[in-house]
Structure formats: C-alpha cells, structure tokens
Short mmCIF file of C-alpha atoms in Angstrom, two decimals:
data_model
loop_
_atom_site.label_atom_id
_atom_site.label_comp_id
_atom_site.label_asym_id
_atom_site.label_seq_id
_atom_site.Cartn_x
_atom_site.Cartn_y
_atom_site.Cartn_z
CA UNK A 1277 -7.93 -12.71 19.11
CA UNK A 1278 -11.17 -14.55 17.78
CA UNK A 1279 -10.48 -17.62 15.89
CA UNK A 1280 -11.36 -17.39 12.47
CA UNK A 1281 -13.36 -20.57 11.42
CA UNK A 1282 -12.35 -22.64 8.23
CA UNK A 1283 -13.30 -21.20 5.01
CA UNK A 1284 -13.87 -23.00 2.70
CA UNK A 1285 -13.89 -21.33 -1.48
CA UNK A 1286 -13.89 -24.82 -3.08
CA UNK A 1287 -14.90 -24.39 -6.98
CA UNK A 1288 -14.88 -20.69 -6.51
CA UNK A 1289 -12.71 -18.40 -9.00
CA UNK A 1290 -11.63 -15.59 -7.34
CA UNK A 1291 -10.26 -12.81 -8.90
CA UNK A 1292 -6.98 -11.23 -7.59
CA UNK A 1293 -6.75 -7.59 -8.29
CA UNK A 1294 -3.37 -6.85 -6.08
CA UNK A 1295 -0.57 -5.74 -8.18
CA UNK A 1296 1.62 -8.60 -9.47
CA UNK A 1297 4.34 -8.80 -6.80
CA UNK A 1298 2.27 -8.58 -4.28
CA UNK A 1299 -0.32 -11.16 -5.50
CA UNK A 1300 1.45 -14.45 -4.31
CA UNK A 1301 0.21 -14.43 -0.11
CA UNK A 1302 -3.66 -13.87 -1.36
CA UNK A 1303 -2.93 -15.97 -4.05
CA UNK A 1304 -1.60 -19.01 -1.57
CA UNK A 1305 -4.38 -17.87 0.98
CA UNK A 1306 -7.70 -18.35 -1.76
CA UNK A 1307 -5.81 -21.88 -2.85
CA UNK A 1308 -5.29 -23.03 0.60
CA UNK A 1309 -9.23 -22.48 1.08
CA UNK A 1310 -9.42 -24.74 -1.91
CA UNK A 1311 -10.48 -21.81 -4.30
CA UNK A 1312 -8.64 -20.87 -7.72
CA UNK A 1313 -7.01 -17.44 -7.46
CA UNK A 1314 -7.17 -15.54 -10.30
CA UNK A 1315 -4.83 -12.92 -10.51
CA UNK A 1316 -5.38 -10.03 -12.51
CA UNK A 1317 -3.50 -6.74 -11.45
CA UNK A 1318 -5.13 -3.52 -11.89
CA UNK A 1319 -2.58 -1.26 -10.40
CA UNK A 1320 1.55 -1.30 -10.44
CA UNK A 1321 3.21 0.02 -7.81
CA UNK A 1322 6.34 2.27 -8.85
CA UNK A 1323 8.25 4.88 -7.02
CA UNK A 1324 7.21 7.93 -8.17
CA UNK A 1325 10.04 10.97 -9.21
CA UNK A 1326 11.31 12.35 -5.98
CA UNK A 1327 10.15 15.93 -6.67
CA UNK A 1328 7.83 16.25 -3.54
CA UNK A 1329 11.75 15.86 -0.97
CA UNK A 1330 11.93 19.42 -1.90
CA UNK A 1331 9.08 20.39 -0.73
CA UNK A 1332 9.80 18.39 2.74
CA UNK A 1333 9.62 20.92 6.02
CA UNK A 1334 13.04 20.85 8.13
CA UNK A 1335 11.98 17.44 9.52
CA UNK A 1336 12.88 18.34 12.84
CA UNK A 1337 10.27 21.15 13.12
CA UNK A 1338 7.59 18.41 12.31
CA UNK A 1339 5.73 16.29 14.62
CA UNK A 1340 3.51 13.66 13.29
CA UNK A 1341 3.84 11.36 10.12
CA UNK A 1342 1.64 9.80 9.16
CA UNK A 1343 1.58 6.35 6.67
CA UNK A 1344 -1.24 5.19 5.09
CA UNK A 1345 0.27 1.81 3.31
CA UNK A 1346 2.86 -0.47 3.53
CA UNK A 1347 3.88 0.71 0.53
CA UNK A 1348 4.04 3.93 1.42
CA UNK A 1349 6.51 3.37 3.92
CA UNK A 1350 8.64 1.53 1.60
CA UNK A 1351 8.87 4.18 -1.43
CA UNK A 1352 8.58 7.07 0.98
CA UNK A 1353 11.40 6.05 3.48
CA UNK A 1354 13.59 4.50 0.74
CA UNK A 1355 13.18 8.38 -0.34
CA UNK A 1356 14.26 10.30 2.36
CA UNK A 1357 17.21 7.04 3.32
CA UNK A 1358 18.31 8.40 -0.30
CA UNK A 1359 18.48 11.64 -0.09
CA UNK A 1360 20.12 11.20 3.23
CA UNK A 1361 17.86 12.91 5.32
CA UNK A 1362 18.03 12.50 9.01
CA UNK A 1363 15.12 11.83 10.42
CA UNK A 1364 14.25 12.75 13.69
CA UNK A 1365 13.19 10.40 16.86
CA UNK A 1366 10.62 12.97 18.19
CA UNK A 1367 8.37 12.38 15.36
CA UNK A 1368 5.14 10.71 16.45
CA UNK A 1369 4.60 8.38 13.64
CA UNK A 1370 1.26 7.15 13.50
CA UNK A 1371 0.46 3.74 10.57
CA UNK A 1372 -2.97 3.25 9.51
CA UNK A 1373 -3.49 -0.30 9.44
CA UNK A 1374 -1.84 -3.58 10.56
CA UNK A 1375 0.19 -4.11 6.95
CA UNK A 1376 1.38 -0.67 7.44
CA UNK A 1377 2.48 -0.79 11.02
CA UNK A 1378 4.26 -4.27 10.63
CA UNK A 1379 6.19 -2.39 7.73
CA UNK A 1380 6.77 0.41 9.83
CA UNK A 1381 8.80 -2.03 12.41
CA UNK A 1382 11.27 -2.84 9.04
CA UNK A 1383 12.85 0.34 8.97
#
C-alpha cells in the first residue's frame, strides 16, 4: 500500500455531510489534519419497514448477494437475523467497497 503523505487542512472549514452517528471518524480525521470539521448531516439512516422479506426468493435457490454499503449489511442482515431466516453458505456474496466488506466480516 502507498503511503499517504501528511495532509495538512489547517484554517480550512470543512463541511461534514455524513449522517450524525456516523460523523465522529471524519470528524476526528479533518481535526487531526488540523482542519475544523463541520458537521452538517444531510441524510439519516433508519431501517426501513420490513415489507421487501416477503418478497425474498427461497434463499437457498439464490446465488449471489450482493451489498452495496456498510449499512446495508447492517439493516439488511439485522432483517433477515429477525425474521429468522437461514441463510445459506453457498451464496457468493460479493461487497462493493472496503467499508462494506470490513462490515461484511461482522456478521
């Protein structure tokens, strides 16, 4: 892996638009660079109702899943772990990005 030189954001404002509770490792990131982290939220991140389990295929007829977020996995898995739904060890499950994959390794 490259090394990533020193940044440095001193006197810069920089505006924070991750939702709230997920704000804070930016947040300490911008400050360490000896910027001021502004945060300002412009989404939330809720669960939403759990209407789209029914129309889930017999999990063990499906192959691939794939997750786009970290927070996908979380509200999605917490899901199916609720509705206790087995899921199968033949699906491929494929994580689009590094956030997502390292969440992927959680559950």
């Amino acid at each position: 892996m490259k090394k990533i030189p020193d940044i440095s954001l001193h006197g810069l404002r920089v505006l924070n638009t991750r939702p709230l509770d997920q704000a804070q490792p930016l947040n300490a990131l911008i400050n360490s660079a000896k910027g001021q982290a502004l945060s300002c939220p412009t989404i939330e991140i809720i669960p939403s109702n759990k209407e789209w389990l029914t129309n889930l295929p017999n999990l063990f007829n499906v192959t691939h899943a794939i997750f786009t977020s970290p927070n996908a996995v979380i509200h999605s898995i917490s899901a199916i772990s609720g509705q206790a739904l087995d899921w199968p060890n033949t699906i491929t499950v494929t994580a689009i990005g590094q956030g997502t994959a390292r969440m992927l390794t959680e559950y």
